[in-house]
C-alpha positions as a printed Julia matrix, in Angstrom:
328×3 Matrix{Float64}:
 45.53    3.51   -2.62
 41.8     4.16   -2.78
 40.34    6.73   -5.16
 36.69    7.74   -4.67
 34.52    8.55   -7.67
 31.82   11.15   -7.2
 28.56   10.81   -9.11
 25.81   13.42   -9.39
 22.05   13.11   -9.39
 20.92   10.75  -12.16
 24.62   10.08  -12.84
 25.07   13.52  -14.38
 28.15   14.69  -12.54
 31.46   12.89  -12.14
 34.37   13.97   -9.97
 37.14   12.24   -7.99
 38.09   12.32   -4.33
 36.24   13.25   -1.18
 36.22   16.84    0.19
 38.26   17.73    3.24
 36.72   17.5     6.72
 36.56   21.3     6.83
 34.49   21.39    3.64
 32.25   18.65    5.04
 31.7    20.61    8.26
 30.79   23.69    6.21
 28.3    21.63    4.25
 26.9    20.21    7.49
 26.41   23.77    8.77
 24.05   24.34    5.85
 21.97   21.36    6.87
 23.75   18.82    4.69
 23.35   15.09    5.2
 26.22   12.79    6.09
 27.91   15.15    8.56
 30.35   13.88   11.14
 33.98   12.79   11.4
 35.69   10.78    8.7
 35.23   10.78    4.91
 31.88   11.33    3.23
 29.78    8.15    3.09
 29.87    6.93   -0.52
 26.09    6.88   -0.97
 25.04    9.85    1.11
 24.06   13.23   -0.31
 24.71   16.79    0.78
 28.51   17.04    1.18
 29.18   20.3    -0.65
 32.64   21.21   -1.89
 33.97   24.72   -2.59
 37.71   24.88   -3.45
 39.84   27.99   -3.03
 42.73   26.99   -5.33
 42.37   24.76   -8.4
 45.04   23.37  -10.73
 43.83   22.84  -14.31
 45.91   20.25  -16.21
 45.45   20.77  -19.95
 46.3    18.05  -22.43
 48.82   18.45  -25.24
 46.75   18.43  -28.42
 47.88   16.54  -31.52
 48.48   19.9   -33.21
 50.79   21.01  -30.36
 52.48   17.61  -30.35
 53.37   17.78  -34.03
 54.56   21.39  -33.69
 56.89   20.45  -30.82
 57.99   17.19  -32.41
 59.47   18.89  -35.47
 60.49   22.21  -33.9
 64.2    21.46  -34.45
 63.62   20.92  -38.18
 62.32   24.51  -38.44
 59.48   23.46  -40.73
 57.32   26.1   -42.36
 53.55   25.85  -42.17
 53.35   24.4   -45.67
 56.13   21.89  -44.96
 54.28   20.66  -41.87
 51.07   20.37  -43.89
 52.83   18.16  -46.45
 54.43   16.02  -43.78
 51.14   15.47  -41.95
 49.41   14.63  -45.24
 52.02   11.95  -45.91
 51.23   10.49  -42.48
 47.49   10.45  -43.24
 46.66   13.48  -41.07
 44.99   16.75  -41.98
 46.6    19.98  -40.78
 43.37   22.0   -40.89
 41.51   19.3   -38.96
 44.16   19.13  -36.24
 44.16   22.92  -35.93
 40.37   22.99  -35.6
 40.38   20.35  -32.83
 43.12   22.33  -31.09
 41.01   25.49  -31.21
 37.98   23.67  -29.81
 40.06   22.27  -26.96
 41.61   25.67  -26.21
 38.22   27.39  -26.2
 36.78   24.86  -23.74
 39.82   25.11  -21.46
 39.4    28.9   -21.39
 35.72   28.41  -20.49
 36.64   26.22  -17.51
 39.32   28.64  -16.3
 37.05   31.69  -16.71
 34.22   29.9   -14.87
 36.49   29.21  -11.92
 37.87   32.74  -11.8
 34.37   34.19  -11.97
 33.76   32.34   -8.7
 36.89   34.02   -7.29
 38.78   30.72   -7.3
 42.54   30.98   -7.75
 43.56   29.0   -10.85
 46.89   27.58  -12.01
 46.81   26.35  -15.64
 49.57   23.82  -16.44
 50.56   21.45  -19.24
 51.55   17.84  -18.58
 55.3    18.6   -18.39
 54.6    21.36  -15.82
 52.3    19.19  -13.7
 54.21   18.08  -10.6
 53.87   17.32   -6.91
 54.27   20.97   -5.94
 51.28   21.92   -8.1
 49.2    19.16   -6.53
 50.13   20.26   -3.0
 49.2    23.86   -3.85
 45.73   22.99   -5.13
 42.56   22.17   -3.21
 41.32   20.33   -6.29
 42.71   19.23   -9.66
 40.79   19.52  -12.93
 41.96   17.57  -15.97
 41.08   19.35  -19.21
 41.31   16.84  -22.03
 40.11   13.26  -22.26
 40.54   10.03  -20.3
 44.31   10.07  -20.84
 44.62   13.49  -19.23
 42.39   12.3   -16.4
 44.68    9.32  -15.76
 47.7    11.61  -15.75
 46.07   14.04  -13.32
 45.02   11.28  -10.93
 48.44    9.58  -11.02
 50.16   12.38   -9.07
 47.51   12.97   -6.42
 48.47   11.12   -3.23
 46.09   12.85   -0.79
 42.91   10.78   -0.75
 40.89   13.83    0.32
 41.83   15.9    -2.75
 39.27   15.86   -5.6
 40.24   15.27   -9.23
 37.62   16.35  -11.77
 37.68   15.4   -15.45
 36.39   17.76  -18.15
 36.2    16.43  -21.72
 37.39   19.35  -23.85
 36.54   17.66  -27.18
 33.41   15.57  -26.55
 32.67   15.22  -30.28
 35.86   13.22  -30.79
 36.56   11.8   -27.32
 34.41    9.45  -25.25
 35.59   10.64  -21.84
 34.4     7.76  -19.65
 36.15    9.25  -16.61
 35.08   12.82  -17.31
 31.99   14.89  -16.62
 29.11   14.34  -19.04
 29.57   16.29  -22.27
 26.89   18.87  -21.42
 29.12   20.36  -18.69
 31.98   21.04  -21.11
 30.23   24.21  -22.27
 28.2    24.81  -19.09
 30.85   24.33  -16.43
 29.3    26.9   -14.03
 26.34   24.53  -13.67
 28.71   21.74  -12.61
 30.31   24.07  -10.05
 26.94   24.92   -8.55
 26.16   21.21   -8.17
 29.45   20.79   -6.34
 28.61   23.68   -4.02
 25.15   22.27   -3.26
 26.44   18.74   -2.73
 24.36   17.22   -5.54
 26.59   14.21   -5.98
 27.71   11.04   -4.21
 31.02    9.32   -3.75
 32.23    6.0    -5.19
 35.72    4.67   -4.42
 38.19    3.62   -7.11
 41.21    1.44   -6.48
 44.69    2.44   -7.67
 48.0     0.58   -7.87
 51.25    1.44   -6.09
 54.46    0.25   -7.73
 57.71   -0.62   -5.92
 61.03   -1.18   -7.72
 64.08   -2.92   -6.34
 67.43   -3.59   -7.99
 70.14   -1.78   -9.97
 69.95    0.87  -12.68
 66.65    2.27  -11.41
 65.56    5.84  -12.12
 64.15    7.3    -8.88
 62.38    9.86  -11.09
 60.21    8.18  -13.75
 60.91    9.04  -17.4
 57.95   10.35  -19.39
 58.18    8.57  -22.76
 55.58   10.95  -24.19
 57.94   13.86  -23.61
 61.04   11.97  -24.76
 59.65   11.27  -28.22
 59.01   14.97  -28.8
 62.74   15.48  -29.34
 64.06   14.56  -32.78
 67.66   15.71  -32.37
 70.32   13.17  -31.41
 72.02   15.57  -28.99
 68.72   16.2   -27.2
 68.11   12.5   -26.71
 71.66   12.06  -25.49
 71.19   14.93  -23.04
 68.02   13.37  -21.68
 69.6     9.93  -21.35
 72.71   11.36  -19.67
 70.62   13.39  -17.24
 68.61   10.38  -16.14
 71.67    8.13  -16.14
 73.17   10.37  -13.47
 70.07    9.84  -11.33
 70.25    6.06  -11.47
 71.34    4.33   -8.31
 71.48    0.97   -6.63
 68.48    0.75   -4.32
 68.91   -1.68   -1.45
 65.22   -1.88   -0.54
 61.92   -1.51   -2.4
 61.54    1.99   -3.88
 57.99    3.4    -4.14
 57.5     5.24   -7.42
 55.89    8.7    -7.1
 52.84    7.74   -9.16
 49.54    5.91   -8.6
 47.98    3.94  -11.47
 44.24    4.38  -11.88
 43.94    2.25  -15.04
 46.83   -0.22  -15.23
 50.55   -0.86  -14.94
 52.33   -2.21  -18.02
 55.67   -3.96  -17.46
 57.83   -4.66  -20.48
 59.92   -3.13  -23.25
 59.02    0.54  -23.62
 58.38    0.15  -27.36
 57.08   -3.41  -27.39
 53.44   -2.48  -27.84
 54.02    0.06  -30.62
 54.39   -0.33  -34.35
 55.79    3.03  -35.32
 57.43    4.95  -38.12
 60.22    7.48  -37.99
 60.1    10.04  -40.76
 63.2    11.95  -41.75
 62.66   14.88  -44.1
 65.21   16.04  -46.67
 64.67   19.56  -47.99
 65.82   21.04  -51.24
 67.67   24.3   -51.29
 64.51   26.33  -51.98
 62.76   24.67  -48.97
 59.54   24.45  -51.0
 59.34   20.69  -51.18
 60.43   17.76  -49.1
 61.22   14.11  -49.65
 60.21   11.88  -46.74
 61.84    8.56  -45.93
 60.23    6.12  -43.49
 61.87    3.56  -41.23
 59.69    0.94  -39.55
 60.67   -0.87  -36.38
 59.91   -4.52  -35.76
 57.8    -5.72  -32.85
 60.02   -6.21  -29.78
 59.28   -8.98  -27.28
 59.84   -8.67  -23.53
 61.91  -11.25  -21.64
 61.29  -11.44  -17.91
 60.87  -13.71  -14.9
 57.73  -13.56  -12.79
 56.79  -14.76   -9.32
 53.38  -14.31   -7.64
 52.98  -14.25   -3.84
 56.52  -15.56   -3.22
 55.88  -18.54   -5.48
 58.38  -20.13   -7.88
 60.0   -17.95  -10.56
 58.97  -18.59  -14.14
 60.61  -17.28  -17.33
 58.31  -15.54  -19.82
 58.54  -14.11  -23.33
 55.64  -11.93  -24.45
 54.6    -8.39  -25.25
 54.77   -7.72  -21.51
 52.72   -7.93  -18.35
 49.62   -5.8   -17.76
 48.2    -5.4   -14.24
 44.8    -3.69  -14.24
 42.51   -2.11  -11.68
 38.76   -2.45  -11.93
 38.71    0.9   -13.75
 41.21   -0.29  -16.35
 40.03   -3.9   -16.68
 38.22   -3.14  -19.97
 40.68   -0.58  -21.29
 42.78   -3.02  -23.35
């Protein structure tokens, strides 16, 4: 599934996907180059793009993640500070990065609305196929990870996906707009309107599953680990267990991988710690206890192009696109 990358003059502007034929015709009516049927030529200039509805996908900051992760423990602000300090993190620093991200997301949303563009702001758990269908374009507000998430659910090859790095001081943002547009997003919009960019195509991976015990709806491990209560995990597992079915033929997963597909044990590539906190009666201090998991190997059989099957034991199998070939 091809994914075009759009690059601005002097490589200043990055965006994904080609505009619709209607947008191209409108650009051609203003004397734009590259008019005619079919998608915009990758190296031609002048195809302007002006969306009517835009979905903005905002990342979950580390501050939000930690707040949600321990919400069932009902930690006070001071308790959370102590817990984060024990994990080598700084509460004030996380809060400051969260505020910077939030401010830049608000700037993007306000810039769009000032252009009378209808905006739908969603978090990763709210981002779904219905939101993608509704939007003329998708903007990821975060870093490269948010960009990969946003692109994974866009199946229409004529729908743009634009990455905005909301914390350029701490995030590289290879797939996002240059850092200068984070705080001057109206300038990026004007370049889109004027067609001051060009298209480059990016390859993505489709994934088919066949066999028994398959979840037709993929499980988001990022969201699963937010829950610390046993009953919540059991509820999640039971809910997805009900959805499992025997699939007679290959089942196409409702995602497209822009970077890579990793096949293996879900926790095989992580060395993690689980912290359980015991509070005294006055709730003014806590005693943490850590449990470390061992590295888990993946056991699987592999066959390439209908060749012979071979048994393997490793951390897993990683299949990369050109975009993700240097990510690991």
